[in-house]
């Protein structure tokens, strides 16, 4: 048990690290644009002062709007990171599965983009709630997204849908086409197994072996 | 003579503003929004330096670096990155990156690195030309 907790803790730190690194990269990009915009304003004022180039008010307005837009983008990333950081606040809480998936996808959008996958979420008829540890649920969802993207072949289309029956998986990840060798070996790592056991869930593959689902023993 | 630079970044706004500032400093700048696009451009045009973001969607920075070096070994690549670890830097330099700059980068420092990259490329091209001439002389000159 203690060994499992150790593995989960390591997995959690790695997950937190990769999300933070991705957010940092996004903010650095925003800062780079703000930095160059400020530099451009300086260039324009120097050109006006030294060479008598007229300063266009429209141009200055465009540049300031660009800077404001980048500050807003960076602020949004920080808000998401702040929400993510608070995921560890409570050991157990009632969580909406769809909202958590949307949040994880939004948080890791840059990482998903790098996987080259196209994800589509099909909303459940009614909210699906589970009582769980939010941070490790987010971690498990991210591992499932990564697994699905990795197993998806060619067009990399991944559909995320929700089960309607308590005896079936609550979250389904279905791929248009799969790499069979990856599908045959999913969720076998120590970290996956420890997380699955900690969250008290099980993994089920669909009949065609083109997807997998996360099954909770009970839904609220 | 002005430096011919290919600027590669997935942030369109960064490309627009950075290329404008570089052009104001006399550089001739072409932009690409992905490593794939950059690879296609370098197949058709020649550049003194490539300034490339290390983390882009699609082809990863390390893969892109390898692919570019494979296609045009003489090309000088300056990597821009949001977060650079020492390991990644060392790995990229081993593959053939000329230099590294962390974002947000100082344009004057970047311009200096581009000038240095151009000089380095000229040396490599001169050496390649010399070797070709030697080879031709050996083959036909007796």
mmCIF file of C-alpha atoms in Angstrom:
data_model
loop_
_atom_site.group_PDB
_atom_site.id
_atom_site.type_symbol
_atom_site.label_atom_id
_atom_site.label_comp_id
_atom_site.label_asym_id
_atom_site.label_seq_id
_atom_site.Cartn_x
_atom_site.Cartn_y
_atom_site.Cartn_z
ATOM 1 C CA UNK A 1 0.000 0.000 0.000
ATOM 2 C CA UNK A 2 2.782 2.408 1.043
ATOM 3 C CA UNK A 3 4.644 1.504 -2.143
ATOM 4 C CA UNK A 4 1.538 2.276 -4.206
ATOM 5 C CA UNK A 5 1.207 5.656 -2.518
ATOM 6 C CA UNK A 6 4.809 6.375 -3.319
ATOM 7 C CA UNK A 7 4.263 5.527 -6.988
ATOM 8 C CA UNK A 8 1.104 7.681 -7.103
ATOM 9 C CA UNK A 9 2.938 10.585 -5.468
ATOM 10 C CA UNK A 10 5.684 10.380 -8.075
ATOM 11 C CA UNK A 11 3.133 10.166 -10.895
ATOM 12 C CA UNK A 12 1.338 13.192 -9.433
ATOM 13 C CA UNK A 13 4.505 15.258 -9.234
ATOM 14 C CA UNK A 14 5.383 14.387 -12.831
ATOM 15 C CA UNK A 15 1.868 15.320 -13.965
ATOM 16 C CA UNK A 16 2.023 18.618 -12.077
ATOM 17 C CA UNK A 17 5.463 19.247 -13.576
ATOM 18 C CA UNK A 18 4.418 18.682 -17.186
ATOM 19 C CA UNK A 19 1.318 20.863 -16.829
ATOM 20 C CA UNK A 20 3.362 23.630 -15.155
ATOM 21 C CA UNK A 21 6.039 23.438 -17.852
ATOM 22 C CA UNK A 22 3.404 23.757 -20.573
ATOM 23 C CA UNK A 23 1.774 26.736 -18.804
ATOM 24 C CA UNK A 24 5.164 28.376 -18.301
ATOM 25 C CA UNK A 25 5.885 27.995 -21.990
ATOM 26 C CA UNK A 26 2.581 29.650 -22.892
ATOM 27 C CA UNK A 27 3.249 32.557 -20.532
ATOM 28 C CA UNK A 28 6.778 32.926 -21.893
ATOM 29 C CA UNK A 29 5.257 33.186 -25.380
ATOM 30 C CA UNK A 30 2.898 35.923 -24.176
ATOM 31 C CA UNK A 31 5.804 37.744 -22.519
ATOM 32 C CA UNK A 32 7.855 37.447 -25.700
ATOM 33 C CA UNK A 33 5.091 39.140 -27.725
ATOM 34 C CA UNK A 34 4.667 41.862 -25.085
ATOM 35 C CA UNK A 35 8.442 42.340 -25.041
ATOM 36 C CA UNK A 36 8.639 42.670 -28.838
ATOM 37 C CA UNK A 37 5.609 44.979 -28.891
ATOM 38 C CA UNK A 38 7.271 47.273 -26.355
ATOM 39 C CA UNK A 39 10.446 47.066 -28.430
ATOM 40 C CA UNK A 40 8.526 48.007 -31.558
ATOM 41 C CA UNK A 41 7.033 51.058 -29.795
ATOM 42 C CA UNK A 42 10.574 52.058 -28.874
ATOM 43 C CA UNK A 43 11.750 51.505 -32.475
ATOM 44 C CA UNK A 44 8.893 53.650 -33.815
ATOM 45 C CA UNK A 45 9.552 56.485 -31.376
ATOM 46 C CA UNK A 46 13.289 56.404 -32.179
ATOM 47 C CA UNK A 47 12.528 56.491 -35.910
ATOM 48 C CA UNK A 48 10.225 59.466 -35.335
ATOM 49 C CA UNK A 49 12.794 61.269 -33.195
ATOM 50 C CA UNK A 50 15.944 60.586 -35.229
ATOM 51 C CA UNK A 51 14.638 60.214 -38.779
ATOM 52 C CA UNK A 52 11.439 62.216 -38.660
ATOM 53 C CA UNK A 53 9.205 59.234 -39.557
ATOM 54 C CA UNK A 54 5.624 60.191 -38.667
ATOM 55 C CA UNK A 55 4.100 58.244 -35.750
ATOM 56 C CA UNK A 56 0.835 56.600 -36.747
ATOM 57 C CA UNK A 57 -1.740 56.716 -33.954
ATOM 58 C CA UNK A 58 -3.548 53.782 -35.524
ATOM 59 C CA UNK A 59 -0.334 51.742 -35.396
ATOM 60 C CA UNK A 60 0.282 52.637 -31.748
ATOM 61 C CA UNK A 61 -3.300 51.690 -30.928
ATOM 62 C CA UNK A 62 -2.860 48.316 -32.696
ATOM 63 C CA UNK A 63 0.318 47.583 -30.756
ATOM 64 C CA UNK A 64 -1.254 48.481 -27.399
ATOM 65 C CA UNK A 65 -4.266 46.300 -28.177
ATOM 66 C CA UNK A 66 -1.923 43.438 -29.008
ATOM 67 C CA UNK A 67 -0.181 43.915 -25.652
ATOM 68 C CA UNK A 68 -3.505 43.959 -23.775
ATOM 69 C CA UNK A 69 -4.570 40.762 -25.585
ATOM 70 C CA UNK A 70 -1.368 39.009 -24.550
ATOM 71 C CA UNK A 71 -1.769 40.111 -20.917
ATOM 72 C CA UNK A 72 -5.311 38.660 -21.000
ATOM 73 C CA UNK A 73 -4.042 35.387 -22.481
ATOM 74 C CA UNK A 74 -1.344 35.086 -19.828
ATOM 75 C CA UNK A 75 -3.872 35.916 -17.112
ATOM 76 C CA UNK A 76 -6.144 33.120 -18.365
ATOM 77 C CA UNK A 77 -3.279 30.627 -18.191
ATOM 78 C CA UNK A 78 -2.510 31.753 -14.633
ATOM 79 C CA UNK A 79 -6.181 31.428 -13.614
ATOM 80 C CA UNK A 80 -6.234 27.866 -14.956
ATOM 81 C CA UNK A 81 -3.001 27.077 -13.138
ATOM 82 C CA UNK A 82 -4.420 28.518 -9.937
ATOM 83 C CA UNK A 83 -7.546 26.341 -10.255
ATOM 84 C CA UNK A 84 -5.347 23.333 -11.006
ATOM 85 C CA UNK A 85 -3.156 24.022 -7.950
ATOM 86 C CA UNK A 86 -6.266 23.974 -5.764
ATOM 87 C CA UNK A 87 -7.157 20.492 -7.019
ATOM 88 C CA UNK A 88 -5.006 19.115 -4.228
ATOM 89 C CA UNK A 89 -6.910 20.948 -1.476
ATOM 90 C CA UNK A 90 -9.310 18.159 -0.539
ATOM 91 C CA UNK A 91 -8.769 14.424 -0.232
ATOM 92 C CA UNK A 92 -12.277 13.660 -1.537
ATOM 93 C CA UNK A 93 -14.842 15.776 -3.302
ATOM 94 C CA UNK A 94 -17.848 15.410 -5.551
ATOM 95 C CA UNK A 95 -16.721 16.014 -9.108
ATOM 96 C CA UNK A 96 -18.475 16.433 -12.443
ATOM 97 C CA UNK A 97 -16.673 14.132 -14.910
ATOM 98 C CA UNK A 98 -17.409 16.109 -18.067
ATOM 99 C CA UNK A 99 -16.330 19.401 -16.504
ATOM 100 C CA UNK A 100 -13.129 17.774 -15.255
ATOM 101 C CA UNK A 101 -12.339 16.398 -18.720
ATOM 102 C CA UNK A 102 -12.983 19.792 -20.340
ATOM 103 C CA UNK A 103 -10.738 21.441 -17.737
ATOM 104 C CA UNK A 104 -7.895 18.930 -18.233
ATOM 105 C CA UNK A 105 -8.115 19.361 -22.022
ATOM 106 C CA UNK A 106 -8.077 23.130 -21.667
ATOM 107 C CA UNK A 107 -5.204 23.046 -19.194
ATOM 108 C CA UNK A 108 -3.142 20.749 -21.371
ATOM 109 C CA UNK A 109 -4.265 22.122 -24.747
ATOM 110 C CA UNK A 110 -0.682 22.774 -25.832
ATOM 111 C CA UNK A 111 0.352 19.240 -24.925
ATOM 112 C CA UNK A 112 -2.671 17.801 -26.755
ATOM 113 C CA UNK A 113 -1.802 19.909 -29.812
ATOM 114 C CA UNK A 114 1.709 18.490 -29.734
ATOM 115 C CA UNK A 115 0.218 14.980 -29.881
ATOM 116 C CA UNK A 116 -1.452 16.027 -33.143
ATOM 117 C CA UNK A 117 -4.805 14.602 -32.048
ATOM 118 C CA UNK A 118 -8.322 15.889 -32.656
ATOM 119 C CA UNK A 119 -10.533 15.302 -29.634
ATOM 120 C CA UNK A 120 -14.286 15.509 -29.589
ATOM 121 C CA UNK A 121 -16.394 15.413 -26.427
ATOM 122 C CA UNK A 122 -19.949 14.116 -26.585
ATOM 123 C CA UNK A 123 -21.759 15.488 -23.528
ATOM 124 C CA UNK A 124 -23.746 13.176 -21.255
ATOM 125 C CA UNK A 125 -27.513 13.577 -21.004
ATOM 126 C CA UNK A 126 -27.207 14.503 -17.329
ATOM 127 C CA UNK A 127 -24.183 15.546 -15.255
ATOM 128 C CA UNK A 128 -22.144 12.556 -14.114
ATOM 129 C CA UNK A 129 -20.826 12.973 -10.614
ATOM 130 C CA UNK A 130 -18.328 10.876 -8.720
ATOM 131 C CA UNK A 131 -16.826 11.268 -5.275
ATOM 132 C CA UNK A 132 -13.061 11.104 -5.665
ATOM 133 C CA UNK A 133 -9.720 12.823 -5.225
ATOM 134 C CA UNK A 134 -9.844 15.573 -7.851
ATOM 135 C CA UNK A 135 -6.099 15.880 -8.450
ATOM 136 C CA UNK A 136 -5.579 12.165 -9.074
ATOM 137 C CA UNK A 137 -8.726 12.034 -11.197
ATOM 138 C CA UNK A 138 -7.249 14.823 -13.357
ATOM 139 C CA UNK A 139 -4.014 12.846 -13.508
ATOM 140 C CA UNK A 140 -5.878 9.678 -14.565
ATOM 141 C CA UNK A 141 -7.859 11.578 -17.211
ATOM 142 C CA UNK A 142 -4.649 13.049 -18.611
ATOM 143 C CA UNK A 143 -3.065 9.579 -18.756
ATOM 144 C CA UNK A 144 -6.169 8.297 -20.547
ATOM 145 C CA UNK A 145 -6.031 11.183 -23.049
ATOM 146 C CA UNK A 146 -2.327 10.542 -23.669
ATOM 147 C CA UNK A 147 -2.981 6.808 -24.077
ATOM 148 C CA UNK A 148 -5.852 7.431 -26.512
ATOM 149 C CA UNK A 149 -3.769 9.908 -28.567
ATOM 150 C CA UNK A 150 -0.887 7.468 -28.639
ATOM 151 C CA UNK A 151 -3.086 4.524 -29.654
ATOM 152 C CA UNK A 152 -4.981 6.511 -32.312
ATOM 153 C CA UNK A 153 -3.739 5.853 -35.825
ATOM 154 C CA UNK A 154 -3.665 8.076 -38.922
ATOM 155 C CA UNK A 155 -6.076 10.963 -38.486
ATOM 156 C CA UNK A 156 -5.711 10.759 -34.706
ATOM 157 C CA UNK A 157 -9.419 11.302 -34.067
ATOM 158 C CA UNK A 158 -10.425 10.559 -30.475
ATOM 159 C CA UNK A 159 -14.012 10.671 -29.264
ATOM 160 C CA UNK A 160 -14.742 11.077 -25.552
ATOM 161 C CA UNK A 161 -18.219 9.985 -24.570
ATOM 162 C CA UNK A 162 -20.085 8.974 -21.430
ATOM 163 C CA UNK A 163 -21.783 5.750 -20.456
ATOM 164 C CA UNK A 164 -25.457 5.753 -19.592
ATOM 165 C CA UNK A 165 -25.572 2.666 -17.452
ATOM 166 C CA UNK A 166 -23.903 2.327 -14.020
ATOM 167 C CA UNK A 167 -22.654 -1.138 -14.948
ATOM 168 C CA UNK A 168 -20.656 0.208 -17.903
ATOM 169 C CA UNK A 169 -17.700 2.578 -18.020
ATOM 170 C CA UNK A 170 -18.583 6.171 -17.303
ATOM 171 C CA UNK A 171 -15.994 7.654 -19.646
ATOM 172 C CA UNK A 172 -15.286 6.149 -23.043
ATOM 173 C CA UNK A 173 -12.284 7.007 -25.223
ATOM 174 C CA UNK A 174 -12.898 5.758 -28.757
ATOM 175 C CA UNK A 175 -10.471 6.100 -31.637
ATOM 176 C CA UNK A 176 -11.277 6.134 -35.374
ATOM 177 C CA UNK A 177 -8.441 3.707 -36.016
ATOM 178 C CA UNK A 178 -5.978 2.232 -33.553
ATOM 179 C CA UNK A 179 -2.427 0.976 -33.466
ATOM 180 C CA UNK A 180 -3.133 -2.566 -32.307
ATOM 181 C CA UNK A 181 0.265 -3.080 -30.697
ATOM 182 C CA UNK A 182 -0.362 -0.083 -28.408
ATOM 183 C CA UNK A 183 -3.979 -1.009 -27.635
ATOM 184 C CA UNK A 184 -2.876 -4.487 -26.540
ATOM 185 C CA UNK A 185 -0.579 -3.004 -23.944
ATOM 186 C CA UNK A 186 -2.447 -0.045 -22.436
ATOM 187 C CA UNK A 187 -2.461 0.886 -18.741
ATOM 188 C CA UNK A 188 0.169 -1.670 -17.793
ATOM 189 C CA UNK A 189 2.738 0.659 -16.225
ATOM 190 C CA UNK A 190 3.247 0.694 -12.451
ATOM 191 C CA UNK A 191 1.979 4.272 -12.320
ATOM 192 C CA UNK A 192 -1.206 3.440 -14.262
ATOM 193 C CA UNK A 193 -1.931 0.407 -12.100
ATOM 194 C CA UNK A 194 -1.321 2.321 -8.864
ATOM 195 C CA UNK A 195 -3.592 5.199 -9.965
ATOM 196 C CA UNK A 196 -6.339 2.826 -11.101
ATOM 197 C CA UNK A 197 -6.204 1.060 -7.742
ATOM 198 C CA UNK A 198 -6.099 4.344 -5.753
ATOM 199 C CA UNK A 199 -9.117 5.782 -7.583
ATOM 200 C CA UNK A 200 -10.915 2.444 -7.241
ATOM 201 C CA UNK A 201 -11.710 2.245 -10.954
ATOM 202 C CA UNK A 202 -11.230 -0.383 -13.615
ATOM 203 C CA UNK A 203 -10.435 -0.235 -17.316
ATOM 204 C CA UNK A 204 -12.538 -1.966 -19.919
ATOM 205 C CA UNK A 205 -11.900 -2.217 -23.665
ATOM 206 C CA UNK A 206 -14.761 -2.048 -26.153
ATOM 207 C CA UNK A 207 -15.702 -5.069 -28.271
ATOM 208 C CA UNK A 208 -13.923 -3.843 -31.397
ATOM 209 C CA UNK A 209 -10.707 -3.054 -29.459
ATOM 210 C CA UNK A 210 -10.879 0.525 -30.774
ATOM 211 C CA UNK A 211 -11.368 2.175 -27.417
ATOM 212 C CA UNK A 212 -11.381 1.857 -23.667
ATOM 213 C CA UNK A 213 -13.485 3.081 -20.783
ATOM 214 C CA UNK A 214 -12.959 4.046 -17.178
ATOM 215 C CA UNK A 215 -15.406 2.188 -14.961
ATOM 216 C CA UNK A 216 -16.365 3.435 -11.497
ATOM 217 C CA UNK A 217 -17.999 1.079 -9.028
ATOM 218 C CA UNK A 218 -20.735 3.633 -8.412
ATOM 219 C CA UNK A 219 -21.901 7.007 -9.646
ATOM 220 C CA UNK A 220 -23.644 9.583 -7.432
ATOM 221 C CA UNK B 1 25.151 42.740 -46.809
ATOM 222 C CA UNK B 2 21.900 41.980 -44.987
ATOM 223 C CA UNK B 3 21.359 38.665 -43.225
ATOM 224 C CA UNK B 4 18.741 36.337 -44.645
ATOM 225 C CA UNK B 5 16.813 34.752 -41.802
ATOM 226 C CA UNK B 6 14.041 32.168 -41.529
ATOM 227 C CA UNK B 7 11.975 32.775 -38.383
ATOM 228 C CA UNK B 8 9.966 29.751 -37.197
ATOM 229 C CA UNK B 9 7.359 29.976 -34.425
ATOM 230 C CA UNK B 10 3.775 28.754 -33.992
ATOM 231 C CA UNK B 11 2.760 32.127 -32.480
ATOM 232 C CA UNK B 12 1.589 34.181 -35.464
ATOM 233 C CA UNK B 13 1.677 37.472 -33.554
ATOM 234 C CA UNK B 14 5.245 36.788 -32.458
ATOM 235 C CA UNK B 15 6.255 36.158 -36.086
ATOM 236 C CA UNK B 16 4.613 39.372 -37.275
ATOM 237 C CA UNK B 17 6.128 41.673 -34.698
ATOM 238 C CA UNK B 18 9.559 40.025 -34.508
ATOM 239 C CA UNK B 19 9.976 39.972 -38.293
ATOM 240 C CA UNK B 20 9.019 43.658 -38.474
ATOM 241 C CA UNK B 21 11.675 44.548 -35.877
ATOM 242 C CA UNK B 22 14.298 42.382 -37.572
ATOM 243 C CA UNK B 23 13.505 43.907 -40.972
ATOM 244 C CA UNK B 24 13.882 47.383 -39.423
ATOM 245 C CA UNK B 25 17.433 46.295 -38.560
ATOM 246 C CA UNK B 26 18.170 45.433 -42.178
ATOM 247 C CA UNK B 27 17.554 41.695 -42.102
ATOM 248 C CA UNK B 28 15.583 39.904 -44.805
ATOM 249 C CA UNK B 29 13.070 37.750 -42.939
ATOM 250 C CA UNK B 30 10.884 34.852 -44.089
ATOM 251 C CA UNK B 31 8.482 33.296 -41.591
ATOM 252 C CA UNK B 32 7.112 29.788 -41.026
ATOM 253 C CA UNK B 33 4.450 28.711 -38.532
ATOM 254 C CA UNK B 34 5.622 25.111 -38.187
ATOM 255 C CA UNK B 35 8.690 22.935 -38.569
ATOM 256 C CA UNK B 36 7.090 21.208 -41.546
ATOM 257 C CA UNK B 37 6.578 24.549 -43.297
ATOM 258 C CA UNK B 38 10.180 25.521 -42.464
ATOM 259 C CA UNK B 39 11.463 22.276 -43.984
ATOM 260 C CA UNK B 40 9.559 22.955 -47.169
ATOM 261 C CA UNK B 41 10.911 26.546 -47.348
ATOM 262 C CA UNK B 42 14.561 25.557 -46.815
ATOM 263 C CA UNK B 43 14.179 23.114 -49.700
ATOM 264 C CA UNK B 44 13.568 26.077 -52.006
ATOM 265 C CA UNK B 45 15.539 28.965 -50.470
ATOM 266 C CA UNK B 46 18.850 29.549 -48.814
ATOM 267 C CA UNK B 47 19.269 31.309 -45.434
ATOM 268 C CA UNK B 48 22.119 32.617 -43.315
ATOM 269 C CA UNK B 49 20.348 31.535 -40.142
ATOM 270 C CA UNK B 50 17.185 29.905 -38.865
ATOM 271 C CA UNK B 51 15.699 31.249 -35.645
ATOM 272 C CA UNK B 52 13.322 28.588 -34.374
ATOM 273 C CA UNK B 53 11.065 28.047 -31.379
ATOM 274 C CA UNK B 54 12.055 24.819 -29.678
ATOM 275 C CA UNK B 55 8.541 23.835 -28.585
ATOM 276 C CA UNK B 56 5.958 23.761 -31.320
ATOM 277 C CA UNK B 57 2.920 21.594 -32.016
ATOM 278 C CA UNK B 58 3.494 18.862 -34.571
ATOM 279 C CA UNK B 59 7.170 18.140 -35.106
ATOM 280 C CA UNK B 60 9.076 18.483 -31.836
ATOM 281 C CA UNK B 61 12.053 20.923 -31.734
ATOM 282 C CA UNK B 62 14.657 18.180 -31.505
ATOM 283 C CA UNK B 63 13.116 16.277 -34.439
ATOM 284 C CA UNK B 64 12.907 19.492 -36.463
ATOM 285 C CA UNK B 65 16.542 20.285 -35.711
ATOM 286 C CA UNK B 66 17.614 16.817 -36.874
ATOM 287 C CA UNK B 67 15.489 17.057 -40.034
ATOM 288 C CA UNK B 68 16.882 20.499 -40.970
ATOM 289 C CA UNK B 69 20.480 19.476 -40.298
ATOM 290 C CA UNK B 70 19.896 16.338 -42.321
ATOM 291 C CA UNK B 71 18.594 18.350 -45.268
ATOM 292 C CA UNK B 72 21.036 21.291 -45.081
ATOM 293 C CA UNK B 73 23.981 20.545 -42.755
ATOM 294 C CA UNK B 74 25.518 23.994 -43.307
ATOM 295 C CA UNK B 75 22.447 25.802 -41.943
ATOM 296 C CA UNK B 76 22.934 27.689 -38.691
ATOM 297 C CA UNK B 77 20.074 27.232 -36.246
ATOM 298 C CA UNK B 78 19.445 29.468 -33.256
ATOM 299 C CA UNK B 79 16.845 28.028 -30.910
ATOM 300 C CA UNK B 80 14.372 30.142 -28.986
ATOM 301 C CA UNK B 81 12.732 28.523 -26.038
ATOM 302 C CA UNK B 82 10.278 29.206 -23.244
ATOM 303 C CA UNK B 83 12.049 26.875 -20.883
ATOM 304 C CA UNK B 84 15.460 25.445 -21.532
ATOM 305 C CA UNK B 85 16.949 22.702 -19.431
ATOM 306 C CA UNK B 86 20.704 22.168 -19.488
ATOM 307 C CA UNK B 87 20.182 18.574 -20.738
ATOM 308 C CA UNK B 88 18.031 19.719 -23.652
ATOM 309 C CA UNK B 89 20.478 22.485 -24.516
ATOM 310 C CA UNK B 90 23.431 20.100 -24.546
ATOM 311 C CA UNK B 91 21.441 17.569 -26.616
ATOM 312 C CA UNK B 92 20.425 20.244 -29.142
ATOM 313 C CA UNK B 93 24.001 21.554 -29.431
ATOM 314 C CA UNK B 94 25.219 17.985 -30.039
ATOM 315 C CA UNK B 95 22.708 17.581 -32.857
ATOM 316 C CA UNK B 96 23.968 20.795 -34.391
ATOM 317 C CA UNK B 97 22.167 23.847 -32.988
ATOM 318 C CA UNK B 98 24.388 26.903 -33.287
ATOM 319 C CA UNK B 99 23.060 28.734 -30.260
ATOM 320 C CA UNK B 100 20.245 29.107 -27.745
ATOM 321 C CA UNK B 101 18.249 32.088 -26.512
ATOM 322 C CA UNK B 102 15.546 32.099 -23.899
ATOM 323 C CA UNK B 103 12.222 33.836 -24.591
ATOM 324 C CA UNK B 104 11.615 36.745 -24.231
ATOM 325 C CA UNK B 105 14.852 37.312 -26.115
ATOM 326 C CA UNK B 106 16.831 40.530 -26.373
ATOM 327 C CA UNK B 107 16.700 41.491 -30.052
ATOM 328 C CA UNK B 108 20.168 43.054 -30.028
ATOM 329 C CA UNK B 109 21.608 39.823 -28.588
ATOM 330 C CA UNK B 110 19.714 37.824 -31.225
ATOM 331 C CA UNK B 111 20.952 40.112 -34.030
ATOM 332 C CA UNK B 112 24.527 39.571 -32.809
ATOM 333 C CA UNK B 113 24.051 35.795 -32.808
ATOM 334 C CA UNK B 114 22.574 35.950 -36.328
ATOM 335 C CA UNK B 115 25.635 37.883 -37.571
ATOM 336 C CA UNK B 116 27.916 35.294 -35.962
ATOM 337 C CA UNK B 117 25.855 32.478 -37.478
ATOM 338 C CA UNK B 118 26.157 34.074 -40.924
ATOM 339 C CA UNK B 119 29.948 34.309 -40.579
ATOM 340 C CA UNK B 120 30.091 30.672 -39.463
ATOM 341 C CA UNK B 121 27.936 29.569 -42.398
ATOM 342 C CA UNK B 122 30.159 31.471 -44.843
ATOM 343 C CA UNK B 123 33.207 29.641 -43.460
ATOM 344 C CA UNK B 124 31.492 26.270 -43.869
ATOM 345 C CA UNK B 125 30.371 27.074 -47.418
ATOM 346 C CA UNK B 126 33.882 28.308 -48.323
ATOM 347 C CA UNK B 127 35.353 25.080 -46.942
ATOM 348 C CA UNK B 128 32.812 23.007 -48.861
ATOM 349 C CA UNK B 129 33.639 24.922 -52.075
ATOM 350 C CA UNK B 130 37.363 24.421 -51.501
ATOM 351 C CA UNK B 131 36.846 20.693 -51.008
ATOM 352 C CA UNK B 132 34.752 20.492 -54.165
ATOM 353 C CA UNK B 133 37.438 22.315 -56.160
ATOM 354 C CA UNK B 134 40.117 19.976 -54.751
ATOM 355 C CA UNK B 135 37.995 16.982 -55.675
ATOM 356 C CA UNK B 136 37.492 18.275 -59.235
ATOM 357 C CA UNK B 137 41.225 19.005 -59.586
ATOM 358 C CA UNK B 138 42.109 15.544 -58.322
ATOM 359 C CA UNK B 139 39.656 13.943 -60.699
ATOM 360 C CA UNK B 140 40.444 15.940 -63.819
ATOM 361 C CA UNK B 141 43.667 17.826 -63.171
ATOM 362 C CA UNK B 142 45.887 14.818 -62.561
#
